[in-house]
Coordinates of C-alpha atoms in Angstrom, one line a residue:
Chain A
X1 CA -20.8 -19.5 -25.3
X2 CA -18.4 -21.0 -22.8
X3 CA -19.8 -22.2 -19.6
X4 CA -20.4 -19.5 -17.0
X5 CA -18.1 -19.1 -14.1
X6 CA -19.7 -20.4 -10.9
X7 CA -19.3 -17.7 -8.3
X8 CA -19.9 -18.0 -4.6
X9 CA -19.9 -15.2 -2.1
X10 CA -19.8 -16.0 1.5
X11 CA -20.0 -13.8 4.6
X12 CA -18.2 -14.2 7.9
X13 CA -17.9 -11.5 10.7
X14 CA -18.3 -8.4 8.7
X15 CA -20.6 -5.5 7.8
X16 CA -21.6 -6.6 4.3
X17 CA -20.0 -3.5 2.8
X18 CA -17.6 -5.4 0.6
X19 CA -20.5 -7.4 -0.9
X20 CA -22.3 -4.1 -1.5
X21 CA -19.2 -3.0 -3.4
X22 CA -20.1 -5.7 -6.0
X23 CA -23.8 -4.7 -6.1
X24 CA -22.6 -1.1 -6.5
X25 CA -21.2 -2.0 -9.9
X26 CA -24.6 -1.2 -11.3
X27 CA -23.5 -0.6 -14.9
X28 CA -21.5 -3.8 -15.1
X29 CA -23.8 -6.1 -13.3
X30 CA -25.9 -7.2 -16.3
X31 CA -22.8 -7.8 -18.3
X32 CA -21.3 -9.7 -15.4
X33 CA -24.5 -11.8 -15.1
X34 CA -23.9 -13.0 -18.7
X35 CA -20.5 -14.3 -17.8
X36 CA -21.0 -15.4 -14.2
X37 CA -23.5 -17.6 -12.5
X38 CA -24.1 -16.2 -9.0
X39 CA -24.4 -19.6 -7.4
X40 CA -24.2 -18.4 -3.8
X41 CA -24.8 -14.8 -3.1
X42 CA -27.5 -14.5 -0.3
X43 CA -27.0 -10.7 -0.1
X44 CA -28.4 -10.5 -3.6
X45 CA -30.5 -13.5 -4.3
X46 CA -32.4 -16.1 -2.2
X47 CA -31.6 -18.7 -4.9
X48 CA -28.8 -20.6 -3.4
X49 CA -26.9 -23.3 -5.2
X50 CA -24.5 -25.8 -3.7
X51 CA -20.9 -26.1 -4.7
X52 CA -18.4 -26.7 -6.2
X53 CA -17.5 -23.1 -7.1
X54 CA -15.0 -21.8 -9.6
X55 CA -14.4 -18.6 -7.6
X56 CA -15.4 -17.8 -4.1
X57 CA -15.2 -14.4 -2.6
X58 CA -15.0 -14.4 1.2
X59 CA -16.1 -11.4 3.2
X60 CA -15.4 -11.2 7.0
X61 CA -13.2 -12.7 9.6
X62 CA -13.2 -15.9 11.6
X63 CA -14.8 -15.0 14.9
X64 CA -17.0 -17.9 16.0
X65 CA -16.5 -21.7 16.5
X66 CA -19.0 -22.3 13.7
X67 CA -16.9 -20.2 11.4
X68 CA -13.9 -22.5 11.9
X69 CA -15.9 -25.4 10.3
X70 CA -17.7 -23.4 7.7
X71 CA -14.5 -22.0 6.1
X72 CA -13.1 -25.5 5.8
X73 CA -16.2 -26.7 4.1
X74 CA -16.2 -23.8 1.7
X75 CA -12.5 -24.2 0.9
X76 CA -13.2 -27.9 0.0
X77 CA -15.8 -26.9 -2.6
X78 CA -13.8 -24.0 -4.1
X79 CA -11.3 -23.9 -6.9
X80 CA -10.1 -20.3 -6.4
X81 CA -10.6 -18.5 -3.1
X82 CA -10.2 -14.7 -2.8
X83 CA -10.7 -12.8 0.4
X84 CA -12.4 -9.4 0.0
X85 CA -11.8 -6.6 2.5
X86 CA -10.0 -5.8 5.6
X87 CA -12.0 -8.2 7.8
X88 CA -11.3 -11.3 5.7
X89 CA -7.7 -10.2 4.9
X90 CA -6.5 -8.8 8.3
X91 CA -9.3 -9.6 10.9
X92 CA -11.1 -6.3 10.7
X93 CA -12.0 -3.8 13.4
X94 CA -13.4 -6.7 15.5
X95 CA -9.8 -7.9 15.8
X96 CA -9.3 -5.2 18.4
X97 CA -10.5 -7.8 20.9
X98 CA -7.4 -9.9 20.2
X99 CA -5.2 -9.8 23.2
X100 CA -7.8 -8.0 25.2
X101 CA -10.1 -9.7 27.9
X102 CA -12.7 -11.4 25.7
X103 CA -14.9 -12.4 28.6
X104 CA -15.0 -8.9 29.9
X105 CA -16.0 -7.5 26.5
X106 CA -18.8 -10.1 26.3
X107 CA -20.1 -9.0 29.7
X108 CA -20.0 -5.4 28.7
X109 CA -21.8 -5.8 25.4
X110 CA -24.3 -8.6 25.9
X111 CA -26.9 -8.9 28.8
X112 CA -26.6 -12.7 28.5
X113 CA -23.1 -13.6 27.2
X114 CA -23.8 -17.2 27.9
X115 CA -26.0 -17.3 24.7
X116 CA -23.2 -16.0 22.5
X117 CA -20.7 -18.4 20.9
X118 CA -17.7 -16.4 20.1
X119 CA -14.0 -16.9 19.7
X120 CA -11.5 -14.9 21.8
X121 CA -9.9 -13.7 18.5
X122 CA -11.0 -12.4 15.2
X123 CA -8.6 -13.7 12.5
X124 CA -8.0 -13.4 8.8
X125 CA -9.2 -16.2 6.5
X126 CA -5.6 -17.0 5.6
X127 CA -4.9 -18.1 9.2
X128 CA -7.3 -21.0 8.5
X129 CA -7.3 -22.1 4.9
X130 CA -5.1 -21.4 1.8
X131 CA -6.1 -18.2 0.1
X132 CA -5.4 -17.6 -3.6
X133 CA -5.5 -13.8 -3.4
X134 CA -6.4 -11.1 -0.9
X135 CA -8.2 -8.0 -1.9
X136 CA -7.7 -5.1 0.5
X137 CA -9.9 -2.3 1.6
X138 CA -12.7 -1.2 3.9
X139 CA -14.7 -1.7 1.7
X140 CA -12.9 -3.2 -1.3
X141 CA -12.8 -1.1 -4.5
X142 CA -15.5 -2.0 -7.0
X143 CA -13.1 -1.7 -9.9
X144 CA -10.6 -4.1 -8.2
X145 CA -13.4 -6.5 -7.4
X146 CA -14.6 -6.6 -11.0
X147 CA -11.0 -6.9 -12.2
X148 CA -10.4 -10.0 -10.0
X149 CA -13.6 -11.7 -11.4
X150 CA -12.5 -10.7 -14.9
X151 CA -8.9 -12.1 -14.2
X152 CA -10.4 -15.4 -13.2
X153 CA -12.8 -15.5 -16.2
X154 CA -9.9 -14.9 -18.6
X155 CA -7.3 -17.0 -16.8
X156 CA -5.1 -14.0 -16.0
X157 CA -2.8 -13.8 -13.0
X158 CA -4.3 -11.8 -10.1
X159 CA -2.5 -8.6 -9.5
X160 CA -3.4 -5.2 -8.0
X161 CA -1.0 -2.2 -7.8
X162 CA 1.2 -2.2 -4.7
X163 CA 2.2 1.4 -4.5
X164 CA 1.2 3.9 -1.8
X165 CA -1.9 6.1 -1.6
X166 CA 0.5 9.1 -2.2
X167 CA 0.9 8.3 -5.8
X168 CA -2.8 8.3 -6.3
X169 CA -3.1 11.7 -4.6
X170 CA -0.5 13.1 -6.9
X171 CA -2.0 11.6 -10.0
X172 CA -5.3 13.3 -9.2
X173 CA -4.0 16.7 -8.2
X174 CA -4.8 16.2 -4.5
X175 CA -2.6 18.5 -2.4
X176 CA -1.0 16.6 0.4
X177 CA -3.1 17.0 3.5
X178 CA -0.2 16.1 5.7
X179 CA 2.3 18.7 4.3
X180 CA -0.2 21.5 3.6
X181 CA -2.5 21.1 6.5
X182 CA -0.6 19.2 9.2
X183 CA -3.2 16.3 9.2
X184 CA -1.6 13.0 10.2
X185 CA -2.2 10.7 7.2
X186 CA -1.4 7.0 6.7
X187 CA -1.3 7.5 2.9
X188 CA 2.5 7.0 2.6
X189 CA 2.3 3.6 4.5
X190 CA -0.9 2.4 2.9
X191 CA -1.5 0.4 -0.3
X192 CA -3.4 2.2 -3.0
X193 CA -6.7 1.0 -4.4
X194 CA -9.2 3.4 -2.9
X195 CA -8.4 6.2 -5.3
X196 CA -7.2 8.3 -2.4
X197 CA -10.8 9.0 -1.4
X198 CA -10.1 10.4 2.1
X199 CA -7.4 12.9 1.1
X200 CA -9.7 14.0 -1.7
X201 CA -12.1 15.2 1.0
X202 CA -9.3 16.8 3.0
X203 CA -8.9 14.2 5.7
X204 CA -6.0 11.9 6.4
X205 CA -5.9 8.4 5.0
X206 CA -6.8 5.9 7.8
X207 CA -5.1 3.0 6.2
X208 CA -8.1 0.9 5.3
X209 CA -6.2 -0.9 2.5
X210 CA -3.6 -1.9 4.9
X211 CA 0.2 -1.6 4.9
X212 CA 2.2 -1.3 1.7
X213 CA 4.8 -3.9 0.9
X214 CA 8.0 -3.0 2.8
X215 CA 6.2 -0.2 4.6
X216 CA 8.2 2.0 7.1
X217 CA 5.7 2.7 9.9
X218 CA 8.5 3.9 12.3
X219 CA 9.6 6.5 9.8
X220 CA 6.2 8.1 9.9
X221 CA 5.6 7.9 13.6
X222 CA 9.1 9.2 14.4
X223 CA 8.4 12.2 12.2
X224 CA 4.9 12.8 13.6
X225 CA 6.2 12.6 17.2
X226 CA 9.0 15.0 16.3
X227 CA 6.4 17.2 14.8
X228 CA 4.6 17.5 18.1
X229 CA 2.0 14.7 18.0
X230 CA 1.8 12.5 21.1
X231 CA 2.0 8.7 21.0
X232 CA -1.5 8.5 22.4
X233 CA -2.8 10.6 19.4
X234 CA -1.2 8.2 17.0
X235 CA -2.4 4.9 18.5
X236 CA -5.9 5.1 16.9
X237 CA -4.4 5.6 13.5
X238 CA -3.0 2.1 13.6
X239 CA -5.7 0.4 15.8
X240 CA -8.3 0.4 13.1
X241 CA -9.7 -1.9 10.5
X242 CA -6.2 -3.3 9.8
X243 CA -5.2 -3.4 13.5
X244 CA -4.0 -7.0 13.1
X245 CA -2.0 -6.4 9.9
X246 CA 1.5 -7.3 11.3
X247 CA 3.2 -3.9 10.6
X248 CA 0.3 -1.9 12.0
X249 CA -0.1 -4.2 15.1
X250 CA 3.6 -3.9 15.9
X251 CA 3.5 -0.1 15.6
X252 CA 0.4 0.2 17.7
X253 CA 2.0 -1.9 20.4
X254 CA 5.1 0.2 20.3
X255 CA 3.1 3.4 20.6
X256 CA 1.1 2.0 23.5
X257 CA 4.4 1.1 25.3
X258 CA 5.8 4.6 24.6
X259 CA 2.5 6.2 25.8
X260 CA 2.5 4.3 29.1
X261 CA 6.2 5.1 29.6
X262 CA 5.4 8.8 29.0
X263 CA 2.5 8.5 31.4
X264 CA 4.8 7.1 34.1
X265 CA 7.5 9.7 33.6
X266 CA 4.8 12.4 33.9
X267 CA 3.8 11.1 37.4
Chain B
X1 CA 19.6 41.6 -26.5
X2 CA 15.9 41.0 -25.8
X3 CA 13.4 43.8 -25.9
X4 CA 12.0 45.0 -22.6
X5 CA 8.7 46.7 -22.2
X6 CA 6.6 47.8 -19.3
X7 CA 2.9 47.6 -18.4
X8 CA 1.0 48.9 -15.4
X9 CA -0.7 46.6 -12.9
X10 CA -4.1 47.8 -14.2
X11 CA -3.1 46.6 -17.7
X12 CA -2.5 43.0 -16.6
X13 CA -6.0 42.1 -17.6
X14 CA -5.2 43.4 -21.1
X15 CA -2.2 41.1 -21.2
X16 CA -4.2 38.1 -20.2
X17 CA -7.0 38.9 -22.7
X18 CA -4.4 39.1 -25.4
X19 CA -3.2 35.5 -24.6
X20 CA -6.8 34.3 -24.6
X21 CA -7.7 36.1 -27.8
X22 CA -4.7 34.5 -29.4
X23 CA -6.4 31.1 -28.8
X24 CA -4.6 30.0 -25.7
X25 CA -6.1 28.4 -22.6
X26 CA -4.2 30.1 -19.8
X27 CA -2.9 28.0 -17.0
X28 CA -1.7 30.0 -14.0
X29 CA -1.3 29.9 -10.3
X30 CA -4.6 29.6 -8.4
X31 CA -5.5 28.7 -4.8
X32 CA -7.0 25.3 -4.2
X33 CA -6.8 22.9 -1.3
X34 CA -4.8 25.5 0.7
X35 CA -2.0 25.6 -1.8
X36 CA -1.0 27.4 -4.9
X37 CA -1.6 25.1 -7.8
X38 CA -1.6 25.5 -11.6
X39 CA -5.1 25.5 -13.1
X40 CA -7.0 27.2 -16.0
X41 CA -8.0 30.8 -15.3
X42 CA -10.5 33.1 -17.0
X43 CA -9.4 36.4 -15.5
X44 CA -6.7 37.8 -13.2
X45 CA -9.3 37.5 -10.4
X46 CA -8.7 33.8 -10.5
X47 CA -5.1 34.3 -9.4
X48 CA -3.9 34.6 -5.9
X49 CA -3.2 38.1 -4.9
X50 CA -1.6 39.0 -1.6
X51 CA -0.4 35.5 -0.8
X52 CA 2.9 34.0 0.1
X53 CA 3.9 30.5 1.3
X54 CA 6.0 29.2 4.1
X55 CA 8.0 26.2 3.2
X56 CA 10.2 23.9 5.3
X57 CA 11.1 20.3 5.0
X58 CA 7.8 18.4 5.0
X59 CA 5.9 21.6 5.6
X60 CA 3.8 24.0 3.4
X61 CA 1.5 26.7 4.5
X62 CA -0.2 29.4 2.5
X63 CA -0.2 32.8 4.1
X64 CA -2.2 35.9 3.4
X65 CA 0.0 39.0 3.3
X66 CA -2.8 41.5 2.6
X67 CA -0.7 43.3 -0.1
X68 CA -1.8 43.4 -3.8
X69 CA 1.0 41.4 -5.3
X70 CA 0.5 38.5 -7.7
X71 CA 3.7 36.4 -7.4
X72 CA 5.2 36.7 -3.9
X73 CA 5.5 33.0 -3.4
X74 CA 7.7 30.1 -4.5
X75 CA 6.7 27.0 -6.4
X76 CA 3.9 24.8 -5.0
X77 CA 3.0 21.2 -5.2
X78 CA 2.3 21.2 -9.0
X79 CA 4.7 21.6 -11.8
X80 CA 4.1 22.1 -15.5
X81 CA 4.9 18.5 -16.2
X82 CA 1.3 17.8 -15.2
X83 CA 0.4 19.5 -18.5
X84 CA 3.3 18.5 -20.7
X85 CA 3.6 15.0 -19.4
X86 CA 0.2 14.2 -18.0
X87 CA 0.0 11.7 -15.1
X88 CA -2.5 9.5 -17.0
X89 CA -2.5 9.1 -20.7
X90 CA -4.4 6.7 -23.0
X91 CA -1.9 5.6 -25.5
X92 CA -3.9 3.2 -27.6
X93 CA -7.0 1.0 -27.7
X94 CA -7.5 -2.5 -29.1
X95 CA -11.0 -3.6 -30.1
X96 CA -12.0 -7.1 -30.9
X97 CA -14.3 -7.5 -33.8
X98 CA -15.5 -10.4 -36.0
X99 CA -12.5 -9.9 -38.2
X100 CA -10.0 -9.9 -35.4
X101 CA -8.4 -7.1 -33.4
X102 CA -8.1 -3.5 -34.5
X103 CA -5.5 -1.2 -33.0
X104 CA -6.0 2.5 -32.6
X105 CA -3.3 4.8 -31.5
X106 CA -4.3 7.9 -29.6
X107 CA -2.4 11.0 -30.7
X108 CA -2.4 14.0 -28.5
X109 CA -2.4 17.0 -30.9
X110 CA -1.4 19.3 -28.0
X111 CA -3.8 21.7 -26.4
X112 CA -2.8 25.4 -26.9
X113 CA -1.9 26.3 -23.4
X114 CA -0.3 29.5 -22.2
X115 CA 1.6 28.7 -19.0
X116 CA 1.6 31.9 -17.0
X117 CA 4.0 32.1 -14.0
X118 CA 6.7 29.7 -15.0
X119 CA 9.7 30.1 -12.7
X120 CA 13.3 29.9 -13.8
X121 CA 13.8 26.5 -12.1
X122 CA 10.7 25.3 -14.0
X123 CA 12.1 26.5 -17.3
X124 CA 15.2 24.5 -16.5
X125 CA 13.0 21.5 -15.7
X126 CA 11.2 21.8 -19.1
X127 CA 14.6 21.9 -20.9
X128 CA 15.6 18.7 -19.0
X129 CA 12.4 16.9 -19.9
X130 CA 12.8 18.1 -23.5
X131 CA 16.1 16.3 -23.6
X132 CA 14.5 13.2 -22.2
X133 CA 11.5 13.1 -24.4
X134 CA 12.7 14.8 -27.6
X135 CA 16.4 14.4 -28.0
X136 CA 17.6 10.9 -28.7
X137 CA 16.6 7.9 -30.6
X138 CA 13.0 7.8 -29.4
X139 CA 10.9 11.0 -29.6
X140 CA 7.6 11.1 -27.6
X141 CA 5.4 12.6 -30.3
X142 CA 2.6 13.5 -27.8
X143 CA 5.0 15.4 -25.6
X144 CA 6.4 17.1 -28.7
X145 CA 2.9 18.2 -29.8
X146 CA 2.1 19.5 -26.3
X147 CA 5.4 21.3 -26.0
X148 CA 5.0 22.9 -29.5
X149 CA 1.5 24.1 -28.7
X150 CA 2.5 25.8 -25.5
X151 CA 3.3 29.5 -24.9
X152 CA 5.5 30.3 -22.0
X153 CA 5.1 33.4 -19.8
X154 CA 7.8 33.2 -17.2
X155 CA 7.9 35.1 -14.0
X156 CA 11.1 36.1 -12.2
X157 CA 11.0 35.0 -8.6
X158 CA 10.7 37.8 -6.0
X159 CA 10.2 35.7 -2.8
X160 CA 11.9 32.3 -2.8
X161 CA 11.1 29.7 -0.1
X162 CA 13.4 28.3 2.5
X163 CA 13.6 25.1 0.4
X164 CA 14.8 26.9 -2.8
X165 CA 18.4 26.2 -3.9
X166 CA 18.3 27.2 -7.6
X167 CA 21.4 29.3 -7.1
X168 CA 23.3 26.1 -6.4
X169 CA 22.0 24.4 -9.5
X170 CA 22.6 27.5 -11.6
X171 CA 19.0 27.6 -12.8
X172 CA 17.6 30.8 -11.2
X173 CA 16.1 32.8 -9.7
X174 CA 16.2 34.9 -12.8
X175 CA 14.9 33.5 -16.1
X176 CA 17.5 33.7 -18.8
X177 CA 16.0 31.7 -21.7
X178 CA 13.4 29.3 -22.7
X179 CA 10.4 31.6 -22.5
X180 CA 8.3 33.6 -24.9
X181 CA 7.7 36.4 -22.4
X182 CA 9.3 36.9 -18.9
X183 CA 7.7 39.2 -16.4
X184 CA 9.1 40.8 -13.3
X185 CA 6.6 42.1 -10.9
X186 CA 7.6 45.7 -9.9
X187 CA 6.0 48.0 -7.4
X188 CA 3.4 49.4 -9.8
X189 CA 3.4 47.1 -12.8
X190 CA 5.4 44.5 -14.7
X191 CA 8.6 44.6 -16.6
X192 CA 8.1 42.4 -19.7
X193 CA 11.0 40.8 -21.4
X194 CA 10.3 39.4 -24.9
X195 CA 12.1 36.2 -25.4
X196 CA 10.9 34.9 -28.8
X197 CA 9.4 36.0 -32.0
X198 CA 6.2 34.3 -30.9
X199 CA 6.3 36.4 -27.8
X200 CA 6.9 39.5 -29.8
X201 CA 3.9 38.8 -32.1
X202 CA 1.8 38.3 -29.0
X203 CA 2.5 41.6 -27.3
X204 CA 3.0 43.9 -30.3
X205 CA -0.8 44.7 -30.6
X206 CA -0.8 45.8 -27.0
X207 CA 1.6 48.6 -27.8
X208 CA 3.3 48.7 -24.3
X209 CA 6.1 51.2 -24.0
X210 CA 9.8 50.3 -23.9
X211 CA 10.9 50.0 -20.3
X212 CA 12.8 52.9 -18.7
X213 CA 16.2 52.6 -17.1
X214 CA 14.5 52.9 -13.6
X215 CA 12.2 50.0 -14.4
X216 CA 15.1 47.9 -15.6
X217 CA 17.1 48.6 -12.5
X218 CA 14.1 47.9 -10.2
X219 CA 13.7 44.6 -12.0
X220 CA 17.4 43.8 -11.4
X221 CA 17.0 44.6 -7.7
X222 CA 14.0 42.2 -7.5
X223 CA 16.2 39.4 -8.7
X224 CA 19.2 40.4 -6.7
X225 CA 17.0 40.5 -3.6
X226 CA 15.6 37.0 -4.4
X227 CA 19.1 35.7 -4.9
X228 CA 20.1 37.0 -1.5
X229 CA 17.2 35.3 0.2
X230 CA 18.1 31.9 -1.0
X231 CA 20.0 30.3 1.9
X232 CA 19.8 26.7 1.1
X233 CA 22.8 25.4 -0.8
X234 CA 24.1 22.2 -2.4
X235 CA 27.8 21.9 -3.2
X236 CA 27.7 20.6 -6.8
X237 CA 31.5 20.6 -7.3
X238 CA 32.3 17.2 -8.9
X239 CA 29.1 15.9 -7.3
X240 CA 28.7 13.2 -9.8
X241 CA 32.0 11.5 -8.9
X242 CA 31.7 12.3 -5.2
X243 CA 28.3 10.5 -5.0
X244 CA 29.3 7.6 -7.2
X245 CA 32.3 7.1 -4.9
X246 CA 30.0 6.7 -1.9
X247 CA 27.7 3.9 -3.0
X248 CA 28.3 1.8 0.1
X249 CA 28.2 4.8 2.6
X250 CA 26.4 3.9 5.8
X251 CA 24.3 7.0 5.5
X252 CA 22.2 5.4 2.8
X253 CA 20.7 3.2 5.5
X254 CA 20.3 6.2 7.8
X255 CA 18.1 7.8 5.1
X256 CA 16.3 4.5 4.5
X257 CA 15.3 4.4 8.1
X258 CA 13.4 7.6 7.6
X259 CA 12.3 7.3 4.0
X260 CA 8.7 5.9 3.5
X261 CA 9.4 5.0 -0.1
X262 CA 6.0 6.7 -0.7
X263 CA 7.0 8.3 -4.1
X264 CA 6.0 11.8 -3.2
X265 CA 9.4 13.3 -4.1
X266 CA 9.3 11.8 -7.6
X267 CA 5.7 12.8 -8.2
X268 CA 6.4 16.5 -7.4
X269 CA 9.8 16.6 -9.1
X270 CA 9.5 18.6 -12.3
X271 CA 12.1 16.4 -14.1
X272 CA 11.2 12.9 -12.9
X273 CA 9.9 11.2 -16.1
X274 CA 9.3 7.6 -15.3
X275 CA 6.0 6.0 -16.3
X276 CA 4.6 2.6 -16.6
X277 CA 2.3 1.2 -19.2
X278 CA -0.5 -1.3 -18.5
X279 CA -3.2 -3.0 -20.5
X280 CA -6.6 -2.6 -19.1
X281 CA -9.2 -5.0 -20.5
X282 CA -13.0 -4.7 -20.1
X283 CA -15.0 -7.5 -18.5
X284 CA -15.5 -9.3 -21.8
X285 CA -11.9 -8.8 -22.9
X286 CA -13.2 -7.3 -26.1
X287 CA -11.7 -3.9 -25.6
X288 CA -8.2 -3.3 -24.1
X289 CA -6.9 0.2 -23.3
X290 CA -3.2 0.7 -23.1
X291 CA -2.6 3.3 -20.4
X292 CA 0.5 5.1 -19.4
X293 CA 0.8 6.7 -15.9
X294 CA 3.5 8.2 -13.7
X295 CA 5.6 5.6 -12.0
X296 CA 8.4 6.0 -9.5
X297 CA 11.7 4.3 -8.7
X298 CA 10.4 4.2 -5.1
X299 CA 7.7 1.6 -6.0
X300 CA 8.9 -1.9 -5.2
X301 CA 7.4 -3.1 -8.4
X302 CA 9.3 -0.6 -10.5
X303 CA 12.5 -2.7 -10.7
X304 CA 10.7 -6.0 -10.9
X305 CA 12.5 -8.3 -13.3
X306 CA 11.7 -12.0 -13.7
X307 CA 9.6 -12.1 -10.5
X308 CA 11.5 -10.1 -8.0
X309 CA 12.5 -6.4 -7.6
X310 CA 16.2 -5.7 -8.3
X311 CA 16.0 -2.9 -5.7
X312 CA 14.3 -4.7 -3.0
X313 CA 14.7 -2.3 -0.1
X314 CA 14.3 1.4 0.5
X315 CA 18.0 1.9 0.9
X316 CA 18.7 0.8 -2.7
X317 CA 15.7 2.7 -4.0
X318 CA 16.7 6.0 -2.4
X319 CA 20.2 5.5 -3.6
X320 CA 19.0 4.8 -7.1
X321 CA 16.8 8.0 -7.1
X322 CA 19.5 10.3 -5.6
X323 CA 22.4 9.0 -7.7
X324 CA 20.3 9.1 -10.9
X325 CA 19.1 12.6 -10.2
X326 CA 22.5 14.1 -9.3
X327 CA 25.1 11.8 -10.8
X328 CA 24.2 9.3 -13.5
X329 CA 21.8 11.9 -15.1
X330 CA 25.1 13.5 -16.2
X331 CA 26.1 10.3 -17.9
X332 CA 22.7 9.8 -19.5
X333 CA 21.8 13.4 -20.5
X334 CA 24.9 15.5 -20.0
X335 CA 23.6 17.5 -17.0
X336 CA 22.2 17.2 -13.5
X337 CA 18.5 16.1 -13.2
X338 CA 18.0 18.5 -10.3
X339 CA 16.9 22.1 -10.8
X340 CA 16.9 23.2 -7.1
X341 CA 13.2 23.9 -6.9
X342 CA 13.0 22.3 -3.4
X343 CA 9.7 20.4 -4.1
X344 CA 11.0 17.0 -3.0
X345 CA 12.0 18.6 0.3
X346 CA 8.7 20.4 1.0
X347 CA 6.4 17.6 -0.1
X348 CA 8.3 14.7 1.6
X349 CA 5.8 13.7 4.3
X350 CA 8.8 13.1 6.7
X351 CA 10.8 16.1 5.6
X352 CA 13.9 14.4 4.0
X353 CA 16.1 17.2 2.6
X354 CA 18.3 16.0 -0.2
X355 CA 20.7 18.8 0.3
X356 CA 21.3 17.6 3.8
X357 CA 21.6 14.0 2.8
X358 CA 24.0 14.8 0.0
X359 CA 26.2 16.7 2.4
X360 CA 26.2 13.7 4.8
X361 CA 26.8 11.2 2.0
X362 CA 29.8 13.2 0.7
X363 CA 31.5 13.1 4.1
X364 CA 34.1 10.4 4.4
X365 CA 33.2 7.7 6.9
X366 CA 35.5 7.3 9.9

């Protein structure tokens, strides 16, 4: 029996949902435990082992001064570091504070903001340390998560499909919610991996797996605006869990500019 | 000359029962997710009745007409390739044992499907995929089995959509060959054309009468009326050479500015046949499934060779798709790869209309 893979799972600013995606792999967990030593997984076990780790999965974004140190310490003890989920990969929903007035937000949310140590930005892990692979999604897909662990176990190159959500809709007989119902959908711009779960339930994709490689956000927003949607309606589509993904951030900023220009011309 | 018979609307269930009693699972239009899609039916009550569809570039809406007609709509998001060339196929499995690896090939013997409601453009699409999968050095046995096991009940279009242009591609709206039975919905029943000996065997026990001259002429007027309603056109004159002569046209970039490279057009196209094969291991790497699934030339990874995609932007990917479909398909298979069904226009989430793009691309640049 080869030595078990030492796995560490660490949490930064996040909701724990991506770690739950691993615990949701109920059928595979026992088999996984045969192959992997869960050396650091506080969400699942109070037994905590120190590093070094063969594989570390990072959930969450960097949002406090303490995070800045902790991520460096983890990286130093880690052979292969994989970020899991939109927070760790793109800053998460909490990155909406980036560029806004952080102090004002603090005052609005906390009665005593002076007790809270928080950075003015929420940033992806890759802004701070080198990352070997990024797994997208809010939350990540259990199948992709298991695949990454298996890839590391068997020394395979990390790889996940890079096509859009649309292909997954079509493969599963899901009728396009955008064409047949007029629901704005980010599916054509968004990387697959979720199994097209939102369109399957007749709602538009909200882009939780982040932009596809070479995505054309302008192509979609131009069409939707021509189709009668206003800029202000489209802004929330992009200001979501992947708001800091560069293509979505640029598009949101552009829509905000258009919206304020429209507002001025109305007056 | 094929044999023409007639049955009344109230005999439609008898026709369907005959298909089922002959051992076929009947796949027909049904309503699901606010669209007309192909799925298995048990009775004619499972089929849409009194519905039509409104189609425009990037737009599809189902509409209730309130009449009692079965086939007053054009093609929807599905095509029959879903059944003949399924989107996900398990090709083989490798299992590790103490003696080494064993390899097991999965053969699809072909489900006995009766496809009810196949339109003329879809018959043309089946012929095109037959050429791709069956004619040539490499025969796809699973496709062959599925195709052989299928029984085709075609329907002549009565109400085309605004995105139909089969008349330009010379594929419709009337079914000419490639079916076992072809139906035309008349005011009080169906004209039934028998197109094969298999079709003849199927309907003989039903004892339907030979069609009258009036019924034949009513059927002709249904098809004539459908033809008149088709307004979209594509000029196919020397199209192969005209497109190949425009590979550096600035309009390719104009399309690329709008195209999302999302693959929808290729997924809904009834002739697009690309797939990719991947090995999917289990956690222990003791069982590996080899899976084949639909792929698209719009996926960046599709043209990946030694590390980087050959077609690394949407401009070159759109150009590849359109020139293959309409130009180099002729070189490869001796015909166009487009049947004029209009699905790529309707189901494009940003309404890109290939007939409009082709017209622009064929205009000389100043």
